[in-house]
Short mmCIF file of C-alpha atoms in Angstrom, two decimals:
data_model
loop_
_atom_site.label_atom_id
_atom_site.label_comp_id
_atom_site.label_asym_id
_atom_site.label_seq_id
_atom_site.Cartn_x
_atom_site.Cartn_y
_atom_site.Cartn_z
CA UNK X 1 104.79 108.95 87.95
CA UNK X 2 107.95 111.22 88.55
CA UNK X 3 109.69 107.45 88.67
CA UNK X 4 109.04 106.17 85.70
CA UNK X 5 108.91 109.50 83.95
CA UNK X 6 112.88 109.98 84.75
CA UNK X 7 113.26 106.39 83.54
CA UNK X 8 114.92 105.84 80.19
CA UNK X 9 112.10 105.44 77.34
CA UNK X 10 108.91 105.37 79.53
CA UNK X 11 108.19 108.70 78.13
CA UNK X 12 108.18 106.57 74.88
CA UNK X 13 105.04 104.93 75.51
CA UNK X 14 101.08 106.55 74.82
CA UNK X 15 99.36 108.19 77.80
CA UNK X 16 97.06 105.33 78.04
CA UNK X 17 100.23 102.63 78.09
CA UNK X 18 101.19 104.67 80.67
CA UNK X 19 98.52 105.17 83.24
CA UNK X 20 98.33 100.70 82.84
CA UNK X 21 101.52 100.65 84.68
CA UNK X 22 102.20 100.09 89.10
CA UNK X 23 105.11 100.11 90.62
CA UNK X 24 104.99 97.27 93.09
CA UNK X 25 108.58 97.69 94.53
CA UNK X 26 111.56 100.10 93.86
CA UNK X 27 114.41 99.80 95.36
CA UNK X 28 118.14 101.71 94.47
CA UNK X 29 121.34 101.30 96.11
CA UNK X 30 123.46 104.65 95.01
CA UNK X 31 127.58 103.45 95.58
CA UNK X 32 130.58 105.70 95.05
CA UNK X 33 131.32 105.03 91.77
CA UNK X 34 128.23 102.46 90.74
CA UNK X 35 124.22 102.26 90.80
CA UNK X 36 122.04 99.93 90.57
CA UNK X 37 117.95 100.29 90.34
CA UNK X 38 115.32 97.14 90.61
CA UNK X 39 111.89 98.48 90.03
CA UNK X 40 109.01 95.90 90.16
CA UNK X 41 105.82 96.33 88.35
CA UNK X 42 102.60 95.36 85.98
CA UNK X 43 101.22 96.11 83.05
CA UNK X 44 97.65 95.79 82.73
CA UNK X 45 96.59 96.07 78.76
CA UNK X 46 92.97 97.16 77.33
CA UNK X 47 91.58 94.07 78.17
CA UNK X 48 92.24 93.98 81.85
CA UNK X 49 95.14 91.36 82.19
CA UNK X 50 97.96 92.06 84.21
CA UNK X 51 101.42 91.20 83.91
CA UNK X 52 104.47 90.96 86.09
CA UNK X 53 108.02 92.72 84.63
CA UNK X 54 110.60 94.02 86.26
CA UNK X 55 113.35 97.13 85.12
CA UNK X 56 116.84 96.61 86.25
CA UNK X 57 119.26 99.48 85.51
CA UNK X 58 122.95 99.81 86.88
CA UNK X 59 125.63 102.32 86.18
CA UNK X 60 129.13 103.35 86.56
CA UNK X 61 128.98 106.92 87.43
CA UNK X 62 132.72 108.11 86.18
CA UNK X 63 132.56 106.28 82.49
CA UNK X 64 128.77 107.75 82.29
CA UNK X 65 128.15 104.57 81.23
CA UNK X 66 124.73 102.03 82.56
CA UNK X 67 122.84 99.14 81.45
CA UNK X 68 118.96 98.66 81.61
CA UNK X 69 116.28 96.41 80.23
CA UNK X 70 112.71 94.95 81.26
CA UNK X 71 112.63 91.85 82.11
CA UNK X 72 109.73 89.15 81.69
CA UNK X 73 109.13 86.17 84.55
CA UNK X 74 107.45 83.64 83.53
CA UNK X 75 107.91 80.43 85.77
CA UNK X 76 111.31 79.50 85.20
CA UNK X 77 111.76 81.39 81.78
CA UNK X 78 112.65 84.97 81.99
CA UNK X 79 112.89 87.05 78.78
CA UNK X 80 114.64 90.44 78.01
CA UNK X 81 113.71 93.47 76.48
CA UNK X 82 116.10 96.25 75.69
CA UNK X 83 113.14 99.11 75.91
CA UNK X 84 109.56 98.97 77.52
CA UNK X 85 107.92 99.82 73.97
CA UNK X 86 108.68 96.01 73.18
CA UNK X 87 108.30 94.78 76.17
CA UNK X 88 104.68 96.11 76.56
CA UNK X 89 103.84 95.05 72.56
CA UNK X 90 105.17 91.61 73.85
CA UNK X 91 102.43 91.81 76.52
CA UNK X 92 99.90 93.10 74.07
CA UNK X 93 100.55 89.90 71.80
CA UNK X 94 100.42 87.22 74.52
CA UNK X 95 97.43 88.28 76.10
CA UNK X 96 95.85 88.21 72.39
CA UNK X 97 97.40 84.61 72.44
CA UNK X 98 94.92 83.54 75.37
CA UNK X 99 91.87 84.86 74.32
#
């Protein structure tokens, strides 16, 4: 939880969004000048269906300048979301779509 609470806008989401979420792989790679983060994980909404995303962050540490979003894999499609508030709603929704 000390992860994902020093992530960007996870802090964003309600205690309950929150406890739905594993990290399934994390990996960083800290560089002089540059960073990059890949963190795997799913989201698993109220009604118990799971869903692969992944957060990709990277950085330039002298312009204090980085770039993140949460991605969505879905077979060969993959779609982007700038925060994990719309990425999770986005899971929320299709799940809603299948039942």
């Amino acid at each position: 939880m000390y992860l994902l609470y020093s992530l960007y806008g996870f802090r964003e989401l309600t205690k309950e969004e929150q406890s739905r979420i594993t990290v399934t792989k994390f990996e960083y790679a800290p560089m002089a000048d540059f960073f990059t983060a890949d963190m795997k994980f799913e989201y698993e909404n109220e009604k118990g269906v799971k869903t692969k995303l992944s957060y990709e962050l990277a950085g330039k540490r002298s312009e204090d300048h980085f770039f993140e979003h949460v991605l969505y894999e879905q077979s060969e499609n993959e779609i982007e979301f700038p925060n994990y508030r719309e990425a999770m709603d986005y899971c929320n929704q299709l799940s809603q779509k299948k039942h």
